[in-house]
CSV table of C-alpha atoms in Angstrom, one decimal:
chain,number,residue,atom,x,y,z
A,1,UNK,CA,39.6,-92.0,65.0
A,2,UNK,CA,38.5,-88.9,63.0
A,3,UNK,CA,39.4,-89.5,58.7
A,4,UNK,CA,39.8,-86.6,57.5
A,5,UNK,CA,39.5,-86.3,53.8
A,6,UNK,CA,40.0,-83.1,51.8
A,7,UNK,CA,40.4,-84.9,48.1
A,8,UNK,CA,36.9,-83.6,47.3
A,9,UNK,CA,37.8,-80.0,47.4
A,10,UNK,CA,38.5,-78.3,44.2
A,11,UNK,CA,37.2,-75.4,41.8
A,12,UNK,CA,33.6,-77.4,41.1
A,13,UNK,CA,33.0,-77.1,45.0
A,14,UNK,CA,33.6,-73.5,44.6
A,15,UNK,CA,31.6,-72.2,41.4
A,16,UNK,CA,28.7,-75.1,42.6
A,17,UNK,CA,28.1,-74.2,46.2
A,18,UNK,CA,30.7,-71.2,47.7
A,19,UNK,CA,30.4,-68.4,45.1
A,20,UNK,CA,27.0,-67.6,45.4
A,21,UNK,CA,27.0,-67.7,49.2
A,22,UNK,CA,30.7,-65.6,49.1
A,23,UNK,CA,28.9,-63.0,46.9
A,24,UNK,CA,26.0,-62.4,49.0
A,25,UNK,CA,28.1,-62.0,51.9
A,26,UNK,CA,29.7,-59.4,50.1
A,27,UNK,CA,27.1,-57.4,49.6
A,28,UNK,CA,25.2,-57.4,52.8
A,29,UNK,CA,28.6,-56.4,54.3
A,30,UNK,CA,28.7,-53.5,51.7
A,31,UNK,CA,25.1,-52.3,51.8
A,32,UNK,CA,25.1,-52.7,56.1
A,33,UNK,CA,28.4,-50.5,56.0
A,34,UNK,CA,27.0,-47.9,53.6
A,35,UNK,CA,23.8,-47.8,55.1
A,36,UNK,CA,24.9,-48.2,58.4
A,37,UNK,CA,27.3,-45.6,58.5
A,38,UNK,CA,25.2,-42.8,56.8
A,39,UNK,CA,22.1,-44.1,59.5
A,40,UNK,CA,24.9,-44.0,62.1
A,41,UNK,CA,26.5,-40.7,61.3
A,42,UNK,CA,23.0,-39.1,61.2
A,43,UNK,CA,22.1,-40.3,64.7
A,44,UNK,CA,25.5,-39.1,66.1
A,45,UNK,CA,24.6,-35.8,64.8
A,46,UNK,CA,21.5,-36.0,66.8
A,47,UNK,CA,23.0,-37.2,69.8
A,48,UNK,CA,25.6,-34.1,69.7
A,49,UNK,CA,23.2,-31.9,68.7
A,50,UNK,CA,22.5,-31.0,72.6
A,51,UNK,CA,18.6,-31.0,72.2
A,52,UNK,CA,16.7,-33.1,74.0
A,53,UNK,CA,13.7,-34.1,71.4
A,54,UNK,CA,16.9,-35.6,69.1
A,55,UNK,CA,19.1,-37.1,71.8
A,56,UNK,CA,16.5,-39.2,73.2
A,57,UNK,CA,15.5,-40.9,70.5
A,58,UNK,CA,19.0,-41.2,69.1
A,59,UNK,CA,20.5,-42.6,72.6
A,60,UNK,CA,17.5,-44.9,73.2
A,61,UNK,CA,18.0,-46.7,69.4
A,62,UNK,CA,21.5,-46.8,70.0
A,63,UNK,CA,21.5,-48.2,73.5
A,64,UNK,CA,18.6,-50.5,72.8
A,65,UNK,CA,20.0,-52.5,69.8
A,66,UNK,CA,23.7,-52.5,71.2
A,67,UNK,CA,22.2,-54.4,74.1
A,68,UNK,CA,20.5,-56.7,72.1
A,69,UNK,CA,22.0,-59.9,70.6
A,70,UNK,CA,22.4,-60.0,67.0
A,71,UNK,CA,20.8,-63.2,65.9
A,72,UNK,CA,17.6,-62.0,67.8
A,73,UNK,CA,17.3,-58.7,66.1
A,74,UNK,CA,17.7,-61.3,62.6
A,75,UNK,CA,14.8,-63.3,63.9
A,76,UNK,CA,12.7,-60.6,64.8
A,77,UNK,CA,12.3,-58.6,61.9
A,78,UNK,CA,12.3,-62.1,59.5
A,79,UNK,CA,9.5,-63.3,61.8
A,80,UNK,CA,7.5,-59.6,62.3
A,81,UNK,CA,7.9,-57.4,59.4
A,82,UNK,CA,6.3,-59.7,57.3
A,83,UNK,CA,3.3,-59.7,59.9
A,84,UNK,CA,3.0,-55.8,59.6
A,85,UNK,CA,3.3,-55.5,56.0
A,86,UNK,CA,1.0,-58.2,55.2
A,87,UNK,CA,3.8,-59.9,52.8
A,88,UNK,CA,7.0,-62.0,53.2
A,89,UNK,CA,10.0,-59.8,52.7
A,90,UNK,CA,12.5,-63.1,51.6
A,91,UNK,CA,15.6,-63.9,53.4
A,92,UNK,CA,17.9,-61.8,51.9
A,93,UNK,CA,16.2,-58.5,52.0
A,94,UNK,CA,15.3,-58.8,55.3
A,95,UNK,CA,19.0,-59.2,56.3
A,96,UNK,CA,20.1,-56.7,54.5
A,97,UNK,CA,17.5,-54.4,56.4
A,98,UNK,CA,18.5,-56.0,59.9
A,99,UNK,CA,22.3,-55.4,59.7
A,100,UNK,CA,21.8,-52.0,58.5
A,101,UNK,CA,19.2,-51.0,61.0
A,102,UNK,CA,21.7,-53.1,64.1
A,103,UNK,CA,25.5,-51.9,62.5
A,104,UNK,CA,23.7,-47.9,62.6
A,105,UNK,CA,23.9,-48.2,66.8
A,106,UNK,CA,27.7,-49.1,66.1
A,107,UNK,CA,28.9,-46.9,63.6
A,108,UNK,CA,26.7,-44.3,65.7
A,109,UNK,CA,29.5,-45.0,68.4
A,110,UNK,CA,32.3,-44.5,66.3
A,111,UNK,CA,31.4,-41.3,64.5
A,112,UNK,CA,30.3,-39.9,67.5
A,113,UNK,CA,33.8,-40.5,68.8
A,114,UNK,CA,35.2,-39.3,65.5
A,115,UNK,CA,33.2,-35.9,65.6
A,116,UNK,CA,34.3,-35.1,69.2
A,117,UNK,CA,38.4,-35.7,68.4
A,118,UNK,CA,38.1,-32.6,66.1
A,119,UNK,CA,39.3,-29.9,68.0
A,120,UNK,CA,36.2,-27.4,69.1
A,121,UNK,CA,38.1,-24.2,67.7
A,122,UNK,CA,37.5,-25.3,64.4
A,123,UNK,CA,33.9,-25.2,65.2
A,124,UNK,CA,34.1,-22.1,66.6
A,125,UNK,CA,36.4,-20.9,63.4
A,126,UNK,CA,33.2,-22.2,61.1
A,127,UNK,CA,30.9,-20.0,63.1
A,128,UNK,CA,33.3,-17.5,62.6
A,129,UNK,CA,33.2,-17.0,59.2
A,130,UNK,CA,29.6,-17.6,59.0
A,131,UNK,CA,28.7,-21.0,58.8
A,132,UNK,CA,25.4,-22.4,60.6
A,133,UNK,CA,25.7,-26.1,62.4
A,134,UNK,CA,24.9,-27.9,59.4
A,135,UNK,CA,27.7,-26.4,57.0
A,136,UNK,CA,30.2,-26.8,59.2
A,137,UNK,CA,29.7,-30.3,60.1
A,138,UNK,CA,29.2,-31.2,56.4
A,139,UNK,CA,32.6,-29.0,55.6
A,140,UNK,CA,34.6,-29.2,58.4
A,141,UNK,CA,34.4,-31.5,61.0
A,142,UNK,CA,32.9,-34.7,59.3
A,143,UNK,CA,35.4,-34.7,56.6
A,144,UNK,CA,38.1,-35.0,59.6
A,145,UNK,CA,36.1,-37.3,61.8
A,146,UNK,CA,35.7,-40.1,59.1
A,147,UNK,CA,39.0,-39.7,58.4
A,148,UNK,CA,40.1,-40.0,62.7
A,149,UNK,CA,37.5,-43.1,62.4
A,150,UNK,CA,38.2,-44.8,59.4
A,151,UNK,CA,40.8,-47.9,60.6
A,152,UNK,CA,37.8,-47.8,63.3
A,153,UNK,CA,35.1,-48.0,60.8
A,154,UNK,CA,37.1,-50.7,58.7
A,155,UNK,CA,37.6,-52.8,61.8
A,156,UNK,CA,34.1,-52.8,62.4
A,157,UNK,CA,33.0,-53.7,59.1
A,158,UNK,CA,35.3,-56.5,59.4
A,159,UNK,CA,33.6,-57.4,62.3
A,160,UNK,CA,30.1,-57.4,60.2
A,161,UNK,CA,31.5,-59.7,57.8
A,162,UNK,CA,31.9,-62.5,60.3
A,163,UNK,CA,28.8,-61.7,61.6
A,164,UNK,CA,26.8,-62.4,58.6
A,165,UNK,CA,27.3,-66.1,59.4
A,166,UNK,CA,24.3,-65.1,61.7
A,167,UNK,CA,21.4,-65.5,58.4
A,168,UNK,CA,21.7,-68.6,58.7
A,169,UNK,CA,19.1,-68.7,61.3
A,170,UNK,CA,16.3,-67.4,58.4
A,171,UNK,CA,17.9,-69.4,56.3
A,172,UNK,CA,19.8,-67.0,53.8
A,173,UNK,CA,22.5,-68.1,51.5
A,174,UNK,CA,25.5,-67.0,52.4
A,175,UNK,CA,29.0,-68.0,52.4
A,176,UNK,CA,28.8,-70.5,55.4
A,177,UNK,CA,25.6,-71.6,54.1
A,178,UNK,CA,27.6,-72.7,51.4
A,179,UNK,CA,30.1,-74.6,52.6
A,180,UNK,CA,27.3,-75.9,55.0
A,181,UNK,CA,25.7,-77.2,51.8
A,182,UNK,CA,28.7,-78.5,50.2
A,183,UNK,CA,29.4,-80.7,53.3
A,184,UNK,CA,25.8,-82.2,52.9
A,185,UNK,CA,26.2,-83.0,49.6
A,186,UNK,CA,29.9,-84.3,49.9
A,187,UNK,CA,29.1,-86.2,52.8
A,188,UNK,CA,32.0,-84.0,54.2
A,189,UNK,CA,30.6,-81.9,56.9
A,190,UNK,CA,34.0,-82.1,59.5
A,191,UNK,CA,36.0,-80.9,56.4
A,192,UNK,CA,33.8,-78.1,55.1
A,193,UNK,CA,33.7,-76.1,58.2
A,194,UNK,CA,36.9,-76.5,58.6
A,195,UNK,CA,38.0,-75.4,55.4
A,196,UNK,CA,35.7,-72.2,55.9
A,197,UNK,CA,36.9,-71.2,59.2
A,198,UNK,CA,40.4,-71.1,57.1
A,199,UNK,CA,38.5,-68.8,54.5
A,200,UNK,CA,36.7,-66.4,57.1
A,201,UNK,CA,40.1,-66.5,59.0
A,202,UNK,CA,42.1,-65.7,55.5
A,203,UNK,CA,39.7,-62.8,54.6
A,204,UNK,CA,39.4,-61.5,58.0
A,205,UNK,CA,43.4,-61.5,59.0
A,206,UNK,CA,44.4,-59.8,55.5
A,207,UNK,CA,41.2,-57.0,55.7
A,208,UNK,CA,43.1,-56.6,59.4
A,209,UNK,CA,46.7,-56.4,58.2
A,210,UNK,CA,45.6,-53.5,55.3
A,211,UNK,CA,43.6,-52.0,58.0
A,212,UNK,CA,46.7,-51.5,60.5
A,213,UNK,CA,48.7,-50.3,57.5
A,214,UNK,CA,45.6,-47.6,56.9
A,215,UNK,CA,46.0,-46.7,60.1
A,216,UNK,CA,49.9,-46.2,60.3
A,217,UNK,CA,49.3,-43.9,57.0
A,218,UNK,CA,46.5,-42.0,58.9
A,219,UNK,CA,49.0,-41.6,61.7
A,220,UNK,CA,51.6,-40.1,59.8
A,221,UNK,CA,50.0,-38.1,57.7
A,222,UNK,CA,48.5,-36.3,61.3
């Protein structure tokens, strides 16, 4: 019969083993949404742009690393990039470079949906009074695409933040590696995960629940 014990649980557990994994999740969710979404909105452009020497590329990056499992592309640039640059990058960089480079395919996806819900006319109205392509993405119809996309974006960078459970596999602290090492030093392994499925599933529901309210704001304000 499985004895469960949770009595070793309390704030010494936290500030010894889950902060510093919880803050490094943090910011590789930040820095692969930031990064990602300006990489992303960049090779939507290019995709739109109706010319073939962009669109190729843009399609082939996109299509390539959306087809690809995430904890490979992890593996492969901890295990290469170091190879080509004649250095090791550490853990932590390297994910922060492999989420960005993989989320930019996804983001890519959403922007590009975003960009095409603004009507064409006011395209055609930026022409108008004399904008080239560039100013009247920049003024006109990116300003309304990330705001079409935004409960979009958000989901998705939700969806990133479960996902950086995936550095464990290069060995990166982050918040499961955590609770992974609290359970190893508790003798508590059963009980740790458990108790961090509760925390991914805590953070993840409420980031959901502000998300839907974002998008019932959006709504109305259209």
């Amino acid at each position: 019969m499985l004895n469960l014990d949770f009595s070793f649980i309390d704030w010494s557990l936290v500030t010894g083993f889950i902060a510093k994994g919880f803050v490094f999740s943090i910011q590789l969710t930040l820095v692969a949404m930031a990064g990602g979404i300006a990489l992303g909105t960049a090779l939507a452009l290019m995709r739109l742009s109706g010319k073939k020497w962009l669109v190729i590329p843009a399609a082939a990056y996109v299509n390539t690393l959306r087809s690809i499992p995430l904890v490979m592309v992890i593996l492969w640039f901890f295990l290469l990039i170091p190879l080509l640059i004649g250095r090791p990058m550490g853990a932590e960089l390297s994910a922060m470079i492999t989420f960005t480079v993989f989320e930019a395919a996804y983001y890519s996806e959403i922007m590009r949906a975003g960009i095409q819900s603004v009507a064409r006319g006011q395209v055609y109205a930026g022409y108008a009074v004399g904008m080239n392509y560039a100013q009247t993405m920049q003024l006109i119809v990116l300003p309304q695409a990330f705001r079409n996309m935004l409960p979009v974006l958000l989901t998705q960078t939700i969806i990133l933040f479960q996902d950086t459970s995936l550095v464990y596999a290069i060995g990166a602290y982050d918040l499961l590696k955590g609770f992974e090492v609290a359970g190893k030093n508790y003798n508590r392994p059963v009980e740790t995960y458990l108790v961090a499925a509760v925390v991914y599933f805590v953070i993840c529901f409420s980031l959901s629940m502000l998300v839907r309210r974002l998008q019932q704001k959006i709504q109305i304000i259209r």
